Coordinates of C-alpha atoms (C1' of nucleotides) in Angstrom, one line a residue:
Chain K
X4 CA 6.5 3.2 19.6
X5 CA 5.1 2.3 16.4
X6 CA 3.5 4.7 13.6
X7 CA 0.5 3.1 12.2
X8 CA -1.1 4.9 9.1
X9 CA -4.3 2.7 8.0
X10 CA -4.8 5.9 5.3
X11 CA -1.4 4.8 3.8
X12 CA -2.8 2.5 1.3
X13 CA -0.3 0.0 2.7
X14 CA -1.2 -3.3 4.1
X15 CA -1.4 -2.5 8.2
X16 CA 0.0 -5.6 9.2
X17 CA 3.0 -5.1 6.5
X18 CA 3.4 -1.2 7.9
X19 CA 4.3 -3.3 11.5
X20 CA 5.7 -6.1 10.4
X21 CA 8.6 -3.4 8.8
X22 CA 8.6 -1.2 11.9
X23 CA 9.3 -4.2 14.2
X24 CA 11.2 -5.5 11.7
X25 CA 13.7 -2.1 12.3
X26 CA 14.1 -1.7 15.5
X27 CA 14.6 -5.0 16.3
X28 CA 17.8 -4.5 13.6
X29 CA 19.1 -1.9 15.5
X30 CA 18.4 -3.4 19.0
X31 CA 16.0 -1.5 20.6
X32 CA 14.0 -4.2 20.7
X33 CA 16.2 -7.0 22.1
X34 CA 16.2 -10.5 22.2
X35 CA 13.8 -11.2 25.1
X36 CA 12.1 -8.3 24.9
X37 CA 8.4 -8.1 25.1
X38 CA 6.6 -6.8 22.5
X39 CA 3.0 -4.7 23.2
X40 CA 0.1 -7.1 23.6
X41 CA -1.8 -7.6 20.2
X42 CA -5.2 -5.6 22.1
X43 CA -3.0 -2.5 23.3
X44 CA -2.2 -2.3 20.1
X45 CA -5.3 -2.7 18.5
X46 CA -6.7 -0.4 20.9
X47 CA -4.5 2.4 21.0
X48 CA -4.4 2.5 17.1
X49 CA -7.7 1.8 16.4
X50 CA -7.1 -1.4 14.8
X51 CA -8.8 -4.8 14.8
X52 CA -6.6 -7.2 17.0
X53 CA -6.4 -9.8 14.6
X54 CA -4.6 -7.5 12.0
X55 CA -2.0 -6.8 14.6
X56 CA -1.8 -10.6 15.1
X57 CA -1.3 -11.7 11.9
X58 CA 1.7 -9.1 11.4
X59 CA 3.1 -11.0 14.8
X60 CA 1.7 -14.1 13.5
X61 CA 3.9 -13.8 9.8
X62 CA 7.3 -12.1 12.1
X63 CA 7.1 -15.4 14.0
X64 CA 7.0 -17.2 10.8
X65 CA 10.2 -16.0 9.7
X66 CA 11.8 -16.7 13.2
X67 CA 11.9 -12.9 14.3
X68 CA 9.2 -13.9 17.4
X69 CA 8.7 -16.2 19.7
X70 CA 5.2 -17.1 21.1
X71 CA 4.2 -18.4 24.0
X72 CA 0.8 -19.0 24.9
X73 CA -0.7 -17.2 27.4
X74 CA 2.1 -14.8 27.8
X75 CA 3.7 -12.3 25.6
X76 CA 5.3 -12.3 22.5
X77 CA 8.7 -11.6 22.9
X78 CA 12.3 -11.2 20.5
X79 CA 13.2 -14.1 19.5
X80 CA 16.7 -15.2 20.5
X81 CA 17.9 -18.2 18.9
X82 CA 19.0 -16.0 15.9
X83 CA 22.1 -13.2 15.3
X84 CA 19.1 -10.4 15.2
X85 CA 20.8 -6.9 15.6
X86 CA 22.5 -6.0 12.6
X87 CA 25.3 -3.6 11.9
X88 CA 24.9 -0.5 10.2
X89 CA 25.7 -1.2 6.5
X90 CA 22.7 -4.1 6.8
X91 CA 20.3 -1.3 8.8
X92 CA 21.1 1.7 6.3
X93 CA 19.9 -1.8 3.6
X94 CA 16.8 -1.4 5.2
X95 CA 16.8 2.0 4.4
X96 CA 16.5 1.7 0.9
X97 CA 13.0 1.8 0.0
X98 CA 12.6 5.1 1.9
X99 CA 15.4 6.0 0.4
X100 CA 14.1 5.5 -3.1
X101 CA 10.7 6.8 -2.6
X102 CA 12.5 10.1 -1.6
X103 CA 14.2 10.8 -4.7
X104 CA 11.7 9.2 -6.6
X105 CA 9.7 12.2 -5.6
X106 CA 12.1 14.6 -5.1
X107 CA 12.8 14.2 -9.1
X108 CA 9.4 14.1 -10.2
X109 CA 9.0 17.4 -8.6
X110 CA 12.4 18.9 -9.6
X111 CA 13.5 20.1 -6.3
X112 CA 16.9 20.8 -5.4
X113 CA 18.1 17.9 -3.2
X114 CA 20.0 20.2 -0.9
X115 CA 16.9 21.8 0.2
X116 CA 15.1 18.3 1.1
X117 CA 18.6 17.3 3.3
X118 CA 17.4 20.9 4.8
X119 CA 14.1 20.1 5.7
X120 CA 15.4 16.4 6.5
X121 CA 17.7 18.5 9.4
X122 CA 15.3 19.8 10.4
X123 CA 12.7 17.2 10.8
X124 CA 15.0 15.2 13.1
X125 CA 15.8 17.8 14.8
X126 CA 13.2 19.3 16.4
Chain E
X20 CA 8.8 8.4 -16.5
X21 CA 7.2 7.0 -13.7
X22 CA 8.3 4.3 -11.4
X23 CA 5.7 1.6 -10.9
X24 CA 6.5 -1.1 -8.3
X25 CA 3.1 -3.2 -8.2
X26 CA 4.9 -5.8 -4.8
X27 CA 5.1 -2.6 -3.2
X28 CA 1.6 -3.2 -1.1
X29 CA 0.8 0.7 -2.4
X30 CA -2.1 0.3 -4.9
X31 CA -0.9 0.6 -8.4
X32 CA -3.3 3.2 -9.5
X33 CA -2.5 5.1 -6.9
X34 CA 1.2 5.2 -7.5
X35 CA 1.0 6.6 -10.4
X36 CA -1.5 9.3 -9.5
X37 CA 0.8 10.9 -7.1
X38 CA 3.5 10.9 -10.0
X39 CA 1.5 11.9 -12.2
X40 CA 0.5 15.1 -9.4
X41 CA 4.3 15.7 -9.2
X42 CA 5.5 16.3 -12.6
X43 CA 2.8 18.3 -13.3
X44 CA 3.3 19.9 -9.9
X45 CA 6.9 20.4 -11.4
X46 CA 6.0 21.6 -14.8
X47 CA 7.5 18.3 -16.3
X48 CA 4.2 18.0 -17.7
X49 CA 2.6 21.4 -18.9
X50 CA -0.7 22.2 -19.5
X51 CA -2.0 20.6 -22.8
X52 CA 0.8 18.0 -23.2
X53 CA -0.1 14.3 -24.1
X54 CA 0.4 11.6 -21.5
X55 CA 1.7 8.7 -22.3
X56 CA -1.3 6.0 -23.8
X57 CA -2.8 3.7 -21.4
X58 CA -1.8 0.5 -23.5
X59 CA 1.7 2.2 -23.7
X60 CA 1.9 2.5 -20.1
X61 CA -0.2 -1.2 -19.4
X62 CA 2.8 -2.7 -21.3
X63 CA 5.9 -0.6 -20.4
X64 CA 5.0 -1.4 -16.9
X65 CA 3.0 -5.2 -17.2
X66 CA -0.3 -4.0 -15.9
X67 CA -3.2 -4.4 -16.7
X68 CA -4.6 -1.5 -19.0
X69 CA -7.5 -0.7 -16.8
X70 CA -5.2 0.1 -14.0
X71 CA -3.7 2.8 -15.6
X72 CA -7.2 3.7 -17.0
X73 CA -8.9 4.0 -13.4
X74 CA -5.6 6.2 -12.6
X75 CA -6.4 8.9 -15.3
X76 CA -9.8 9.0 -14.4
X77 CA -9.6 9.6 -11.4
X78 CA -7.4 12.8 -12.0
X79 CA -9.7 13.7 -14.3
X80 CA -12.5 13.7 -11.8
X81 CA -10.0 16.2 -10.1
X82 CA -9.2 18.4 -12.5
X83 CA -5.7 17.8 -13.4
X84 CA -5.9 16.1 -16.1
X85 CA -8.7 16.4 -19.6
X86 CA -9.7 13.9 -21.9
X87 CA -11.1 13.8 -25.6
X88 CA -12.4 10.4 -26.4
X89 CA -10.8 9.0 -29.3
X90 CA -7.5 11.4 -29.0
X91 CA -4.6 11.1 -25.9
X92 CA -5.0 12.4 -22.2
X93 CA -3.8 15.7 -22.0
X94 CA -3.1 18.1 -18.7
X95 CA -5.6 20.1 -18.2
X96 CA -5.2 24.0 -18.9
X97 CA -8.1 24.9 -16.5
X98 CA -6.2 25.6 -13.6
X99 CA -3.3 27.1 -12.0
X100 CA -1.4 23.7 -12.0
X101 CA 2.7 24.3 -11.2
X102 CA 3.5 24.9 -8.2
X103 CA 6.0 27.3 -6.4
X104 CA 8.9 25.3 -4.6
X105 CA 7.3 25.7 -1.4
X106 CA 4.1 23.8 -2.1
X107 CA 6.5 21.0 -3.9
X108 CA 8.1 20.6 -0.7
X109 CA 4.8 20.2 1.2
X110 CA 3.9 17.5 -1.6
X111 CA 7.1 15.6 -0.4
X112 CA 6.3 16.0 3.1
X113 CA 4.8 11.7 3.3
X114 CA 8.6 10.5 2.0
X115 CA 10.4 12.5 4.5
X116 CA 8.6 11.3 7.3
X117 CA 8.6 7.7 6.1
X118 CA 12.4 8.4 6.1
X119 CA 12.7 10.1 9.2
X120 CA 10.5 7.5 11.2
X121 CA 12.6 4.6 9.6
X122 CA 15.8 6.1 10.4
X123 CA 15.0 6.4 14.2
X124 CA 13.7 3.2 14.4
X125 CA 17.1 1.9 12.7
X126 CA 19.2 4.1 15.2
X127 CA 20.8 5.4 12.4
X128 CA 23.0 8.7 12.0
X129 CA 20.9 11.1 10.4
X130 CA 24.0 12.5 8.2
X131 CA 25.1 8.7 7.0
X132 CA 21.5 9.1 5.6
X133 CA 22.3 12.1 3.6
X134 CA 25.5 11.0 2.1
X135 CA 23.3 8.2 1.1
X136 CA 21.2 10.4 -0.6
X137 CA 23.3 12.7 -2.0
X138 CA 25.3 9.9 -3.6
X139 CA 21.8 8.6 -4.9
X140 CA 21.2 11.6 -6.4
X141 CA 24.6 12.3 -8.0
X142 CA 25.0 9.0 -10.1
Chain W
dT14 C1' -10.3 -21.2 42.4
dT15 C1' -11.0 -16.9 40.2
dA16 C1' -10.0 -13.1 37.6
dT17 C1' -7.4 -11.0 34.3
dG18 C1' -4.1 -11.1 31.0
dT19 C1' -1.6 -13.4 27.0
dG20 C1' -2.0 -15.1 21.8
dT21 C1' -5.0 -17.9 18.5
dA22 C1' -8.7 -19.8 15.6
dT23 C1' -12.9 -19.4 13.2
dT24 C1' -16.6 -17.6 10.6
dA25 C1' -19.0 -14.2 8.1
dA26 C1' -19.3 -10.0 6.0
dT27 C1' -17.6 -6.2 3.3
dA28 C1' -14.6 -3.7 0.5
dC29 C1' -10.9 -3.1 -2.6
dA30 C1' -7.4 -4.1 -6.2
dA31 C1' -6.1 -6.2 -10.2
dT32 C1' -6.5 -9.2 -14.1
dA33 C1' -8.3 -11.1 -18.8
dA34 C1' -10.9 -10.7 -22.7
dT35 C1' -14.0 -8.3 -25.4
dA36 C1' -16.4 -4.7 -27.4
dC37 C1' -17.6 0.2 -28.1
dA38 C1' -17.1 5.3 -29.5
dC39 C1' -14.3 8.4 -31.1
dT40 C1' -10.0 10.8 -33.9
dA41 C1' -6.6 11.2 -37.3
dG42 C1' -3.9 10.0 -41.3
dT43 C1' -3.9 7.3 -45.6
Chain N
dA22 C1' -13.5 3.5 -46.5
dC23 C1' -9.8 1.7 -44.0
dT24 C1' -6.5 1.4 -40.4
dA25 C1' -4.4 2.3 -36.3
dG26 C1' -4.5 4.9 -32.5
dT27 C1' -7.0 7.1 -28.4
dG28 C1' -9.9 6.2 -23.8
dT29 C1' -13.9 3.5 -21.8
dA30 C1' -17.3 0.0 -20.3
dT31 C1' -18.5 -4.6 -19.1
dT32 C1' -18.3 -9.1 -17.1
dA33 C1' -16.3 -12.5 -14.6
dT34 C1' -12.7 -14.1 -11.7
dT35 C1' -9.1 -14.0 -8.3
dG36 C1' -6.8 -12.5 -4.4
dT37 C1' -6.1 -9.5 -0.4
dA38 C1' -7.2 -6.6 3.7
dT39 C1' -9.9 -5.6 7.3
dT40 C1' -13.5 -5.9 10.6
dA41 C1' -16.8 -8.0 14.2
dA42 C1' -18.0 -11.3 17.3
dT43 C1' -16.9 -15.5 19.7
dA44 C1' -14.6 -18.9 21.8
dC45 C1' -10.5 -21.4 23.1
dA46 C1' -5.9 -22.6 25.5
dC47 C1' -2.7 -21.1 28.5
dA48 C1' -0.1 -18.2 32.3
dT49 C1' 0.0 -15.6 36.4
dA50 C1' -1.2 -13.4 40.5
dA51 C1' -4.6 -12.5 44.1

DNA sequence: TTATGTGTATTAATACAATAATACACTAGT
DNA sequence: ACTAGTGTATTATTGTATTAATACACATAA
């Protein structure tokens, strides 16, 4: 469900924060929805529990969550969450940029990375 | 040159190693040219001069790069340093899958992304 | 009631990243 | 010699990230 890189050099908690962030903006996670509990995700990407907790923790902060105690964190649903797609391909930006970022520095033809971006999603 | 973005979370020094890797991957920085000064770089960018400092050295510890105390960093004409396109591609290999994983989590079309990038490229 | 499952808070420890300010060693041009 | 330009080292300080180990408050089902 989640792709969690602690070799990344970025913050684990932000790398979740943005991931939940995502697919709650295109509805896969939906209002309601439970989200895994902070120890299944600690365990089953080798994690300490609190880091996952304070990425749920800071998304609840900005109104994304909801907590209850004792039971699962879940979408929040007081808020218009899924977004349409000129807001999700917003999100897309940074990626985005970090792709041809590099794909200029090492002066590669941009119609082979859309090939190897085919095929990527592909497969 | 390069494209420092210190709120990114990624560790400054470490951005601009990998850029660094790429151009002369690319050959945009050939064996025996200068790099740009440290204090050049500490101001262009407003970081600290050390940063960029710990950054050279660090290549240098890996070969890529040579220094001469008292003159500019230069590439280092030790090695077979540019790269054939295939190992470029592999070097771009981390921005396509931070791509590819945020546009599945986005549930977004996979082509809207590449007219997105193509008209990044073109302007 | 008990057991097991939520998320949370706290404390301590460790490591890393970045900054400011200063000084040093060296090179090159004047 | 002087000056301005390299990179480097040092010290002190600040902030952040992560972990481990516990303990707490609450919910739910047996």
């Amino acid at each position: 469900m989640f792709s969690i890189n602690p070799q990344s050099g970025l913050p684990i908690y932000k790398q979740l924060m943005e991931q939940i962030r995502r697919m709650i903006s295109s509805g896969q996670l939906k209002p309601g929805d439970n989200l895994p509990s902070v120890r299944e995700l600690a365990l089953t990407h080798a994690v300490n529990a609190m880091t996952i907790s304070k990425a749920y923790n800071m998304l609840e902060a900005e109104g994304l969550l909801a907590r209850q105690r004792g039971k699962a964190m879940t979408v929040s649903d007081n808020n218009q969450l899924s977004e349409n797609k000129q807001d999700r391909l917003k999100r897309l930006q940074p990626a985005l940029s970090q792709l041809t970022i590099a794909t200029d520095q090492l002066e590669l033809d941009i119609e082979d990375v859309i090939t190897l971006l085919r095929n990527k999603v592909e497969k």
